[in-house]
Short mmCIF file of C-alpha atoms in Angstrom, two decimals:
data_model
loop_
_atom_site.label_atom_id
_atom_site.label_comp_id
_atom_site.label_asym_id
_atom_site.label_seq_id
_atom_site.Cartn_x
_atom_site.Cartn_y
_atom_site.Cartn_z
CA MET A 176 -27.70 17.00 -17.34
CA GLU A 177 -26.99 20.86 -16.54
CA PHE A 178 -25.27 22.70 -14.29
CA HIS A 179 -26.85 25.36 -11.25
CA TRP A 180 -27.07 28.37 -13.53
CA PHE A 181 -24.47 30.08 -11.07
CA LYS A 182 -22.50 27.68 -10.46
CA LYS A 183 -21.76 27.27 -14.21
CA ALA A 184 -21.13 31.03 -14.05
CA CYS A 185 -19.07 30.68 -11.82
CA VAL A 186 -16.52 27.72 -13.00
CA LEU A 187 -16.47 29.87 -16.64
CA LEU A 188 -15.55 33.45 -14.95
CA LEU A 189 -13.06 31.35 -12.53
CA ILE A 190 -11.20 29.58 -15.62
CA ILE A 191 -11.09 32.53 -17.46
CA PRO A 192 -7.60 33.78 -17.89
CA ALA A 193 -7.04 36.75 -15.97
CA SER A 194 -6.48 39.16 -18.88
CA TYR A 195 -8.42 38.22 -20.94
CA LEU A 196 -11.35 39.58 -18.34
CA ALA A 197 -9.66 43.08 -17.88
CA CYS A 198 -9.44 43.58 -21.32
CA SER A 199 -13.39 41.89 -21.69
CA PHE A 200 -14.44 44.33 -18.51
CA HIS A 201 -13.29 47.01 -18.44
CA GLY A 202 -10.50 47.79 -21.56
CA CYS A 203 -7.30 47.70 -21.50
CA SER A 204 -6.36 50.22 -19.43
CA PRO A 205 -3.26 50.59 -16.81
CA ASP A 206 -5.75 50.84 -13.37
CA SER A 207 -8.51 47.85 -14.83
CA SER A 208 -5.60 45.51 -13.23
CA LYS A 209 -7.65 45.78 -10.21
CA ASP A 210 -10.68 44.94 -10.72
CA ILE A 211 -9.57 41.91 -12.47
CA GLN A 212 -11.09 38.58 -10.66
CA PRO A 213 -8.04 36.50 -9.37
CA PHE A 214 -7.72 32.69 -10.91
CA VAL A 215 -9.34 30.44 -8.17
CA ARG A 216 -7.78 26.44 -8.58
CA LEU A 217 -10.48 25.47 -5.97
CA LEU A 218 -13.48 25.50 -6.94
CA ASP A 219 -15.08 23.87 -3.76
CA ASP A 220 -18.67 23.67 -4.30
CA LEU A 221 -19.82 22.83 -7.57
CA ILE A 222 -23.53 21.94 -8.48
CA LEU A 223 -24.73 18.91 -10.90
CA GLU A 224 -28.21 18.88 -11.11
CA SER A 225 -28.27 15.44 -11.95
CA LYS A 226 -31.36 13.86 -13.96
CA VAL A 227 -30.14 10.77 -13.65
CA LEU A 228 -30.72 11.10 -9.49
CA ASN A 229 -33.17 13.71 -10.02
CA TYR A 230 -30.88 15.53 -6.82
CA PRO A 231 -28.08 17.90 -7.33
CA ILE A 232 -24.48 16.21 -6.61
CA ARG A 233 -21.87 18.67 -5.16
CA TYR A 234 -18.61 18.39 -5.67
CA ALA A 235 -15.14 20.46 -5.80
CA VAL A 236 -12.40 20.17 -8.69
CA LEU A 237 -8.65 21.09 -8.10
CA LEU A 238 -7.37 23.24 -11.05
CA PRO A 239 -3.73 22.65 -11.78
CA GLN A 240 -1.41 25.96 -10.60
CA ASP A 241 -0.88 27.20 -14.12
CA TYR A 242 -4.53 26.44 -15.78
CA ASP A 243 -4.87 30.04 -16.12
CA LYS A 244 -1.77 30.89 -18.04
CA THR A 245 -2.34 27.66 -20.83
CA LYS A 246 -4.09 26.31 -23.15
CA GLU A 247 -3.54 22.80 -22.42
CA SER A 248 -5.98 19.80 -21.87
CA TYR A 249 -4.77 17.63 -18.23
CA PRO A 250 -5.79 14.38 -17.97
CA VAL A 251 -8.26 13.73 -14.27
CA VAL A 252 -8.44 11.87 -10.66
CA TYR A 253 -11.56 11.65 -9.31
CA LEU A 254 -10.83 10.92 -5.56
CA LEU A 255 -13.83 9.62 -3.97
CA HIS A 256 -14.27 9.67 -0.39
CA GLY A 257 -15.76 7.05 2.24
CA TRP A 258 -18.41 6.43 4.52
CA GLY A 259 -19.96 9.20 6.22
CA ASP A 260 -17.73 11.90 4.44
CA ASN A 261 -18.47 14.17 1.64
CA HIS A 262 -16.75 16.08 -1.88
CA THR A 263 -15.07 18.06 1.25
CA ALA A 264 -12.91 15.05 2.51
CA TRP A 265 -9.87 14.76 -0.69
CA TYR A 266 -9.30 19.20 -0.32
CA LYS A 267 -9.88 19.20 3.65
CA GLY A 268 -8.50 16.40 5.23
CA GLY A 269 -7.03 14.64 2.85
CA SER A 270 -4.60 17.96 2.06
CA ILE A 271 -4.80 17.22 -2.23
CA GLN A 272 -3.49 20.77 -3.35
CA TYR A 273 -0.54 20.04 -0.71
CA PHE A 274 0.41 16.27 -2.03
CA ALA A 275 -0.53 17.58 -5.89
CA ASP A 276 2.25 21.02 -5.29
CA ARG A 277 4.66 19.07 -3.65
CA PHE A 278 4.70 16.23 -6.34
CA LEU A 279 4.13 18.61 -9.32
CA SER A 280 7.18 17.79 -10.74
CA GLU A 281 7.85 14.48 -10.79
CA THR A 282 4.36 13.47 -11.29
CA GLY A 283 2.80 16.39 -13.74
CA PRO A 284 -0.06 18.94 -13.72
CA MET A 285 -3.24 17.12 -13.45
CA ILE A 286 -7.13 17.58 -12.47
CA PHE A 287 -8.76 16.36 -9.82
CA VAL A 288 -12.48 15.67 -9.35
CA MET A 289 -14.72 15.30 -5.80
CA PRO A 290 -17.37 14.06 -5.95
CA GLN A 291 -20.26 13.78 -3.09
CA GLY A 292 -20.83 10.32 -3.25
CA PHE A 293 -23.97 9.74 -0.34
CA ASN A 294 -22.83 6.13 1.04
CA THR A 295 -23.56 4.17 -2.55
CA TYR A 296 -20.09 2.91 -2.15
CA TYR A 297 -20.35 4.54 -5.71
CA VAL A 298 -22.53 1.79 -7.32
CA ASN A 299 -26.30 1.97 -8.60
CA LYS A 300 -28.57 0.91 -5.54
CA PHE A 301 -29.51 -2.71 -5.60
CA ASN A 302 -33.66 -1.68 -5.95
CA GLY A 303 -33.14 1.24 -8.65
CA THR A 304 -34.03 4.60 -7.06
CA PHE A 305 -31.20 6.04 -7.01
CA PRO A 306 -28.24 4.78 -9.48
CA TYR A 307 -25.56 6.59 -8.55
CA MET A 308 -22.85 4.66 -10.81
CA ASP A 309 -24.76 5.95 -13.80
CA MET A 310 -24.79 9.59 -12.94
CA PHE A 311 -21.35 8.96 -12.56
CA THR A 312 -20.57 7.96 -16.03
CA ARG A 313 -23.19 9.49 -17.74
CA GLU A 314 -23.07 13.24 -16.48
CA LEU A 315 -20.33 13.54 -14.74
CA VAL A 316 -17.84 12.60 -16.35
CA PRO A 317 -19.32 14.51 -19.64
CA ALA A 318 -20.05 17.80 -17.18
CA ILE A 319 -16.23 17.72 -16.80
CA ASP A 320 -14.80 16.89 -20.26
CA SER A 321 -17.04 20.21 -21.22
CA VAL A 322 -16.68 22.79 -18.07
CA PHE A 323 -12.83 21.90 -18.35
CA ARG A 324 -9.83 21.30 -20.45
CA THR A 325 -9.79 17.40 -20.16
CA LYS A 326 -8.08 14.72 -21.91
CA LYS A 327 -11.22 13.03 -23.07
CA ASP A 328 -9.67 9.55 -23.31
CA LYS A 329 -9.82 6.47 -20.22
CA SER A 330 -6.05 6.56 -20.18
CA GLN A 331 -6.65 9.72 -19.22
CA ARG A 332 -8.60 8.89 -16.21
CA ALA A 333 -7.88 7.74 -13.15
CA VAL A 334 -10.13 6.57 -10.21
CA MET A 335 -8.11 6.79 -6.31
CA GLY A 336 -10.39 7.17 -3.51
CA TYR A 337 -10.29 5.13 0.13
CA SER A 338 -11.96 3.68 2.38
CA MET A 339 -15.39 3.05 0.75
CA GLY A 340 -14.13 5.21 -2.36
CA GLY A 341 -11.55 2.81 -2.31
CA TYR A 342 -14.28 0.55 -3.72
CA GLY A 343 -15.33 3.20 -5.93
CA ALA A 344 -12.20 3.65 -6.64
CA LEU A 345 -11.66 -0.81 -8.04
CA ILE A 346 -15.23 -0.87 -9.22
CA LEU A 347 -15.96 2.02 -11.49
CA PRO A 348 -12.56 1.33 -13.27
CA ALA A 349 -13.47 -2.82 -12.78
CA LEU A 350 -17.06 -2.05 -14.25
CA ASN A 351 -16.34 0.65 -16.78
CA PRO A 352 -12.59 -0.17 -18.38
CA ASN A 353 -14.01 1.70 -21.67
CA ILE A 354 -14.06 4.88 -19.49
CA PHE A 355 -11.70 4.30 -16.27
CA SER A 356 -8.15 2.88 -17.17
CA ILE A 357 -6.38 3.46 -13.33
CA SER A 358 -8.14 2.70 -10.82
CA VAL A 359 -5.92 3.47 -6.88
CA PRO A 360 -7.90 1.78 -4.39
CA LEU A 361 -6.64 2.64 -0.89
CA SER A 362 -7.63 1.07 2.56
CA MET A 363 -10.54 -0.54 0.34
CA SER A 364 -14.33 -1.08 2.58
CA PHE A 365 -15.87 -4.37 1.35
CA ARG A 366 -16.30 -7.79 2.68
CA THR A 367 -15.27 -11.16 1.31
CA ASP A 368 -17.82 -14.06 0.78
CA GLN A 369 -17.60 -14.84 4.01
CA GLN A 370 -17.03 -11.44 6.10
CA TYR A 371 -19.95 -10.17 4.47
CA ILE A 372 -21.58 -13.37 5.64
CA ASP A 373 -20.03 -12.85 9.06
CA GLN A 374 -20.79 -9.34 9.32
CA SER A 375 -23.37 -8.12 12.83
CA GLN A 376 -27.21 -7.85 11.71
CA SER A 377 -27.09 -4.50 12.48
CA SER A 378 -24.14 -3.74 10.41
CA TRP A 379 -24.55 -5.37 7.53
CA ASP A 380 -28.17 -3.52 7.44
CA ASN A 381 -26.72 -0.07 7.76
CA GLN A 382 -23.91 -0.87 5.81
CA PHE A 383 -24.37 -3.01 2.53
CA GLY A 384 -28.01 -4.40 3.11
CA THR A 385 -29.76 -0.64 1.71
CA VAL A 386 -27.24 -0.59 -1.12
CA PHE A 387 -26.46 -4.50 -2.60
CA GLY A 388 -30.14 -5.72 -0.87
CA GLY A 389 -31.52 -8.38 1.21
CA ILE A 390 -31.70 -6.01 4.63
CA GLY A 391 -32.84 -8.82 7.25
CA ASN A 392 -30.96 -12.09 5.43
CA VAL A 393 -28.79 -13.71 7.16
CA GLY A 394 -25.92 -16.58 5.74
CA ASN A 395 -25.91 -16.97 2.37
CA LEU A 396 -29.10 -15.41 1.20
CA ARG A 397 -26.64 -11.83 1.70
CA LEU A 398 -25.02 -13.29 -0.63
CA THR A 399 -27.41 -11.71 -3.71
CA PRO A 400 -27.51 -10.64 -7.23
CA HIS A 401 -26.88 -7.45 -7.03
CA PHE A 402 -24.07 -7.97 -4.21
CA ILE A 403 -22.25 -10.86 -6.84
CA ALA A 404 -22.49 -8.65 -9.74
CA HIS A 405 -20.55 -5.96 -7.67
CA SER A 406 -18.33 -7.59 -5.71
CA PRO A 407 -14.29 -8.24 -7.05
CA PHE A 408 -13.72 -11.54 -5.42
CA HIS A 409 -16.86 -12.58 -7.97
CA LEU A 410 -15.86 -10.56 -11.07
CA PHE A 411 -12.10 -11.52 -10.80
CA ALA A 412 -12.55 -15.15 -10.24
CA GLN A 413 -14.58 -15.09 -13.94
CA PRO A 414 -13.15 -17.45 -16.26
CA ASN A 415 -13.14 -14.50 -18.59
CA LEU A 416 -10.92 -11.98 -17.38
CA SER A 417 -10.04 -10.06 -20.56
CA ALA A 418 -12.16 -7.29 -19.81
CA TYR A 419 -9.26 -6.37 -17.42
CA LYS A 420 -6.70 -6.65 -19.03
CA GLY A 421 -5.73 -3.09 -19.85
CA LEU A 422 -6.82 -2.29 -16.18
CA LYS A 423 -3.38 -0.47 -13.97
CA ILE A 424 -4.06 -1.01 -10.49
CA LEU A 425 -2.60 0.38 -6.94
CA LEU A 426 -4.20 -1.88 -4.45
CA ASP A 427 -2.82 0.03 -0.59
CA CYS A 428 -4.00 -1.04 3.06
CA GLY A 429 -2.57 -0.75 6.37
CA ASP A 430 -1.61 -3.75 8.88
CA ASP A 431 -3.76 -2.56 11.64
CA GLU A 432 -6.81 -2.53 10.18
CA GLU A 433 -9.96 -4.30 12.18
CA SER A 434 -10.68 -6.37 8.73
CA LEU A 435 -9.72 -4.56 5.65
CA HIS A 436 -6.37 -6.04 5.93
CA ILE A 437 -7.85 -9.21 5.52
CA THR A 438 -10.00 -8.50 2.92
CA ASN A 439 -7.18 -6.40 0.42
CA GLY A 440 -4.83 -9.33 1.06
CA VAL A 441 -7.19 -12.23 -0.28
CA LEU A 442 -7.87 -10.13 -3.13
CA HIS A 443 -4.25 -9.57 -4.08
CA ASN A 444 -3.66 -12.97 -3.12
CA LEU A 445 -6.60 -13.80 -5.94
CA MET A 446 -6.05 -11.42 -7.95
CA LEU A 447 -1.80 -12.76 -8.47
CA GLU A 448 -3.30 -16.16 -8.04
CA ARG A 449 -5.76 -15.23 -11.76
CA ASN A 450 -2.75 -13.15 -13.54
CA ILE A 451 -4.54 -9.74 -13.10
CA GLN A 452 -1.51 -7.00 -12.78
CA HIS A 453 -1.13 -5.14 -10.39
CA GLU A 454 0.57 -3.58 -7.28
CA PHE A 455 0.12 -4.61 -4.32
CA ARG A 456 0.93 -2.42 -0.59
CA THR A 457 0.63 -2.72 2.81
CA ARG A 458 2.81 -0.70 5.89
CA ASN A 459 2.06 -0.02 9.47
CA GLY A 460 -1.09 1.82 9.96
CA GLY A 461 -4.41 2.22 10.27
CA HIS A 462 -7.88 3.28 8.87
CA SER A 463 -6.59 7.17 9.17
CA TRP A 464 -5.28 9.64 7.24
CA THR A 465 -2.27 9.97 8.26
CA TYR A 466 -1.95 6.27 6.58
CA TRP A 467 -2.98 7.52 2.84
CA HIS A 468 -1.39 10.75 3.06
CA ALA A 469 1.26 8.61 3.20
CA SER A 470 0.27 6.34 0.30
CA LEU A 471 -0.25 9.58 -2.54
CA PRO A 472 3.93 9.65 -3.03
CA GLU A 473 3.30 6.75 -4.86
CA ALA A 474 0.30 6.21 -5.26
CA LEU A 475 0.45 9.86 -7.57
CA ASN A 476 3.70 8.54 -9.08
CA PHE A 477 1.37 5.17 -10.11
CA ILE A 478 -1.35 7.05 -11.66
CA SER A 479 1.53 9.50 -13.48
CA ASN A 480 2.86 6.55 -14.79
CA ALA A 481 -0.01 5.11 -16.19
CA PHE A 482 -1.36 8.78 -17.53
CA LYS A 483 1.78 9.03 -19.51
CA SER A 484 1.91 4.70 -20.72
CA ILE A 485 4.63 4.20 -18.49
CA PRO A 486 4.74 0.81 -17.71
CA TYR A 487 4.76 0.32 -13.95
CA PRO A 488 8.61 -1.40 -12.65
CA PRO A 489 8.89 -4.87 -11.42
CA ASN A 490 10.91 -3.89 -8.65
CA PRO A 491 12.10 0.12 -6.10
CA PRO A 492 15.46 1.51 -6.93
CA ASP A 493 18.48 -0.64 -5.51
CA ILE A 494 19.70 0.13 -1.98
CA ASN A 495 23.50 1.90 -1.76
CA VAL A 496 25.04 -0.89 0.42
CA GLY A 497 28.13 1.23 0.82
CA ASN A 498 31.50 0.56 2.20
CA ILE A 499 31.98 -3.31 1.70
CA ILE A 500 33.94 -4.59 4.56
CA ASN A 501 37.16 -5.77 4.91
CA ASN A 502 38.40 -9.23 5.42
CA SER A 503 39.62 -9.01 9.03
CA GLN A 504 35.32 -8.10 9.69
CA TYR A 505 34.05 -11.46 8.16
CA GLN A 506 35.88 -14.53 9.02
CA LEU A 507 34.46 -18.43 7.76
CA GLN A 508 34.19 -20.74 11.23
CA GLY A 509 33.70 -23.94 11.59
CA ILE A 510 31.40 -25.85 14.51
CA PRO A 511 31.70 -28.85 16.26
CA ASP A 512 30.10 -31.71 14.51
CA SER A 513 28.84 -30.16 11.04
CA GLU A 514 30.50 -29.21 8.10
CA ILE A 515 28.42 -25.60 7.96
CA LEU A 516 30.56 -22.79 8.14
CA LEU A 517 29.43 -19.91 10.34
CA GLY A 518 30.26 -16.01 8.67
CA VAL A 519 30.68 -14.19 11.77
CA TYR A 520 31.58 -10.52 11.69
CA LYS A 521 32.67 -8.05 14.82
CA PRO A 522 31.64 -4.89 14.02
CA THR A 523 34.59 -2.21 14.03
CA ASN A 524 34.03 -1.35 17.61
CA TYR A 525 33.77 -4.78 18.85
CA ASN A 526 37.70 -4.57 20.40
CA SER A 527 37.32 -0.90 21.97
CA THR A 528 34.89 -2.03 24.31
CA ALA A 529 33.80 -4.47 27.20
CA ASP A 530 30.14 -4.25 26.30
CA SER A 531 28.80 -8.16 25.18
CA LEU A 532 27.28 -7.46 21.79
CA PRO A 533 23.60 -8.29 20.95
CA VAL A 534 23.30 -10.91 18.21
CA ILE A 535 21.85 -11.16 14.35
CA PHE A 536 22.02 -14.23 12.83
CA ILE A 537 20.68 -14.43 9.83
CA LEU A 538 19.62 -17.66 7.91
CA HIS A 539 19.69 -17.42 4.55
CA HIS A 540 18.99 -19.99 1.21
CA TYR A 541 22.17 -18.17 -0.55
CA GLN A 542 24.53 -21.37 -1.31
CA GLY A 543 27.79 -22.25 -3.03
CA SER A 544 29.72 -19.34 -5.01
CA GLN A 545 26.74 -16.86 -4.97
CA ARG A 546 26.87 -17.18 -0.59
CA GLN A 547 30.04 -14.80 -0.34
CA ALA A 548 28.86 -12.05 -2.56
CA SER A 549 26.23 -12.25 -1.11
CA ALA A 550 27.30 -12.40 2.65
CA THR A 551 29.38 -9.47 1.84
CA GLN A 552 26.43 -7.28 0.68
CA ILE A 553 24.23 -8.16 3.48
CA LEU A 554 26.65 -7.68 5.71
CA SER A 555 28.66 -4.78 4.51
CA PHE A 556 25.02 -3.07 4.64
CA LEU A 557 24.38 -4.25 7.81
CA ASN A 558 28.24 -2.43 8.92
CA ASN A 559 27.46 0.09 6.95
CA LYS A 560 24.32 0.95 9.69
CA MET A 561 25.83 0.84 12.54
CA GLN A 562 28.45 2.66 11.18
CA SER A 563 26.33 5.56 10.76
CA GLY A 564 23.74 4.52 13.97
CA ILE A 565 20.60 3.25 12.95
CA ILE A 566 21.30 0.57 14.15
CA PRO A 567 23.38 -0.94 17.61
CA HIS A 568 26.38 -1.88 16.73
CA ALA A 569 26.06 -5.88 17.30
CA LEU A 570 27.20 -8.80 16.39
CA VAL A 571 26.86 -10.70 13.33
CA VAL A 572 26.45 -14.78 12.31
CA GLU A 573 25.46 -15.18 8.79
CA ILE A 574 24.57 -19.49 8.50
CA PRO A 575 23.23 -20.51 4.87
CA VAL A 576 20.67 -23.75 4.76
CA ALA A 577 19.09 -25.91 2.11
CA PHE A 578 15.92 -27.20 3.72
CA GLU A 579 16.30 -28.79 6.90
CA SER A 580 19.67 -28.98 7.11
CA ILE A 581 19.92 -26.04 10.33
CA THR A 582 18.23 -28.80 12.53
CA ALA A 583 17.67 -28.08 16.85
CA SER A 584 20.61 -29.83 17.76
CA VAL A 585 22.74 -27.96 15.53
CA PHE A 586 21.52 -24.63 16.10
CA SER A 587 22.06 -25.24 20.42
CA THR A 588 25.60 -26.06 18.90
CA ILE A 589 25.73 -22.56 17.04
CA LEU A 590 24.30 -20.64 20.24
CA ARG A 591 26.97 -22.02 22.24
CA GLU A 592 29.91 -21.73 19.54
CA ILE A 593 29.11 -17.86 19.85
CA LYS A 594 28.86 -18.32 23.20
CA ASN A 595 31.65 -19.23 24.26
CA ARG A 596 34.22 -17.63 21.17
CA TYR A 597 32.31 -14.20 21.57
CA ARG A 598 31.53 -10.98 23.57
CA VAL A 599 28.25 -11.34 22.97
CA THR A 600 24.76 -10.96 26.05
CA ASN A 601 22.68 -13.76 27.48
CA ASP A 602 19.67 -11.27 26.99
CA LYS A 603 17.49 -13.01 24.33
CA ARG A 604 15.71 -9.34 24.15
CA ARG A 605 18.50 -8.64 22.39
CA ARG A 606 18.75 -11.76 20.31
CA ILE A 607 17.22 -11.41 17.28
CA LEU A 608 16.42 -14.61 13.87
CA ILE A 609 16.63 -13.32 10.57
CA GLY A 610 15.29 -15.37 8.02
CA ASN A 611 15.32 -14.80 4.17
CA GLU A 612 13.71 -17.39 1.41
CA SER A 613 14.60 -20.67 2.82
CA GLY A 614 16.09 -19.08 5.62
CA GLY A 615 12.78 -17.98 6.86
CA ASN A 616 11.09 -21.75 6.50
CA THR A 617 14.05 -22.91 8.69
CA ALA A 618 13.94 -19.84 10.96
CA MET A 619 10.37 -20.39 11.65
CA SER A 620 10.60 -24.44 12.32
CA LEU A 621 13.65 -23.38 15.22
CA LEU A 622 11.65 -20.98 17.01
CA PRO A 623 9.43 -23.62 19.33
CA THR A 624 12.32 -24.92 21.01
CA PHE A 625 14.42 -21.54 21.35
CA LYS A 626 11.78 -19.37 22.61
CA GLU A 627 13.24 -18.51 25.36
CA SER A 628 16.78 -17.54 23.43
CA LEU A 629 15.76 -15.64 21.06
CA ASN A 630 13.83 -11.89 21.20
CA ALA A 631 12.19 -11.98 17.21
CA CYS A 632 11.59 -13.04 14.80
CA PHE A 633 12.14 -10.80 11.34
CA LEU A 634 10.82 -12.72 7.59
CA TYR A 635 11.93 -11.97 4.38
CA ASN A 636 10.17 -13.69 1.19
CA ALA A 637 9.77 -16.86 3.58
CA ASN A 638 9.43 -20.15 2.11
CA LEU A 639 6.83 -22.04 4.38
CA SER A 640 6.36 -24.86 3.76
CA GLY A 641 4.41 -26.85 6.37
CA SER A 642 2.59 -25.04 9.60
CA PHE A 643 4.23 -23.66 12.53
CA PRO A 644 3.22 -23.97 15.69
CA ILE A 645 3.51 -20.11 17.56
CA THR A 646 4.30 -18.40 20.55
CA GLN A 647 3.69 -15.82 22.50
CA ASP A 648 7.26 -15.17 23.30
CA VAL A 649 8.46 -13.66 20.00
CA PHE A 650 8.03 -10.81 18.76
CA TYR A 651 7.23 -11.41 14.06
CA TYR A 652 8.33 -9.29 11.45
CA ILE A 653 6.90 -10.82 7.79
CA ASP A 654 8.35 -8.56 4.74
CA VAL A 655 7.20 -9.99 1.16
CA THR A 656 6.97 -8.60 -1.91
CA ASP A 657 4.08 -8.37 -4.05
CA LYS A 658 5.33 -10.76 -6.82
CA ALA A 659 6.51 -13.40 -4.07
CA GLU A 660 5.15 -16.79 -4.93
CA VAL A 661 5.09 -16.93 -1.70
CA SER A 662 2.95 -14.24 -0.97
CA GLN A 663 -0.41 -16.31 0.32
CA ASP A 664 1.98 -18.38 2.63
CA ASN A 665 2.94 -15.12 4.51
CA PHE A 666 -0.73 -13.34 4.67
CA ASN A 667 -1.38 -16.89 5.55
CA LEU A 668 1.01 -16.43 9.02
CA PHE A 669 -0.10 -12.86 9.39
CA ILE A 670 -3.85 -13.61 9.44
CA THR A 671 -2.99 -16.48 12.03
CA LEU A 672 -0.82 -14.00 14.39
CA LEU A 673 -3.83 -11.68 14.08
CA THR A 674 -6.29 -13.73 15.21
CA ASN A 675 -3.90 -15.22 18.40
CA LYS A 676 -2.83 -11.79 19.13
CA ILE A 677 0.43 -12.07 18.47
CA LEU A 678 3.04 -9.46 18.42
CA HIS A 679 3.95 -8.64 15.00
CA GLU A 680 4.13 -6.70 11.74
CA TYR A 681 3.49 -7.16 8.52
CA ARG A 682 4.63 -5.34 5.45
CA VAL A 683 4.37 -6.28 1.37
CA ARG A 684 6.20 -4.00 -0.86
CA GLN A 685 7.07 -3.97 -4.45
CA GLY A 686 9.52 -5.90 -5.74
CA THR A 687 10.20 -10.05 -6.51
CA GLN A 688 12.13 -12.61 -4.86
CA SER A 689 16.44 -11.58 -5.56
CA LEU A 690 19.36 -10.67 -2.98
CA GLN A 691 18.38 -7.26 -3.31
CA SER A 692 15.15 -7.29 -2.35
CA PHE A 693 15.82 -9.16 0.26
CA LEU A 694 18.40 -5.75 0.70
CA ASN A 695 15.44 -3.57 -0.24
CA GLY A 696 13.76 -5.12 2.79
CA LEU A 697 16.09 -4.52 5.47
CA ASP A 698 16.35 -1.28 5.31
CA ASN A 699 12.58 -1.47 5.20
CA SER A 700 12.81 -1.92 8.77
CA LEU A 701 16.08 -1.34 10.29
CA SER A 702 13.71 0.99 12.88
CA VAL A 703 12.56 -2.53 13.95
CA ILE A 704 15.28 -3.98 13.81
CA SER A 705 17.42 -2.16 16.07
CA ASN A 706 14.24 -1.22 18.59
CA ARG A 707 14.18 -4.64 19.44
CA LEU A 708 17.71 -4.48 20.07
CA LYS A 709 17.27 -2.45 21.65
CA ILE A 710 14.55 -3.98 24.62
#
């Protein structure tokens, strides 16, 4: 292992404090400052002459703002690029210096290392000709630790990457937990066994066969021993998972990917099933820096917490519901031939306008003594969002449900009673259905019958028991928290909608199942709700 001599000299020169250089080379005269070399944070074209690979590896390093002014040591984040990119990607398209500085007060200073990864998927090539992972662990990490003031412990090393680099960010810690303890894969590019088998021959040969072996193979023959040894789906399915117990993992993948949302979603559910601790996020977006930039605030915070040994919170901060509605805005109302009491909320402008209002029907599972308190929180939150203009003024009909308690006949009666008693629109394009937990199950059972009466169905941690018909005539919004027991069923619904090309959005957020989680979900989806009430 050796650095190119000129590049190493440049590194050492750049990281020596400017005041030391001035006294060493020019003495401490008053005029010596004009010859001082400025401190450069971004060392953008360094070279490691790898003996393992017998090939030079280019890399870049971003140092903390005050690196030249302190003697402190810093944790290290290795940033991995995607297929076809190089070591410049993270400081050019990724704008890592901007994000590191913007969130410095929250995360603290870190050293970022950006190595050239070629198209290796950051693993050793199957035939031994290019052992990239060996170079990374045996040469690159020790070299960084020898030249820069790093904290030399696995707890102070993180790996984050996008696409191919997302896979590297997972597999490097998974196979080297004695070196890295923190993993942040963004839009991880890999394949389940079935995806691997189904991939087109040319795509598979060029992208995966060259790394994992079996070029020209089809079917199960593509599942080579090298592939299996490097597949998280096989690693995390092993009986003994003790090797991964200390890893801190945040997976993040958008819902508009071509196929990676399937890869990442299946992996998330496998990790839930195997009780492998991790965080998982899905937001709106695809395979682009726009999505990954939006991921960085939480990703950097997650890494910072791990460096500081701060447990990552299971839930996000509670949202502020705002002013609580008064009794005159929320009234319980019976319906014919039923014991169900509807909770009806009239917006503050109800008596001052002659307009027909849009309608929000909310099916939720809160019963008995929980109902009043829960409904007050939900309706107060929506009322304040109407008051501030975030969503349109609408009549809200709150319906407590137990499984199978709201039949098609009952819901038909509800629609008729709301139409007869209140000034509401008959236009389905301005009427939406919201289902939370068991209310989500009821919402899905009602949709096939009432697709001509409703524009959209919003589901939050929906308890989906069984299968339901789906329709092209309704927009679906699926929101589930990453620690919810209903994760798998909601993911399956997402894949069904995707496969059938039905208009939808899919979100996975931080959290467990609770009323507060429902409120957080509503808050996260307000722009979509607003659009669906204005159509």
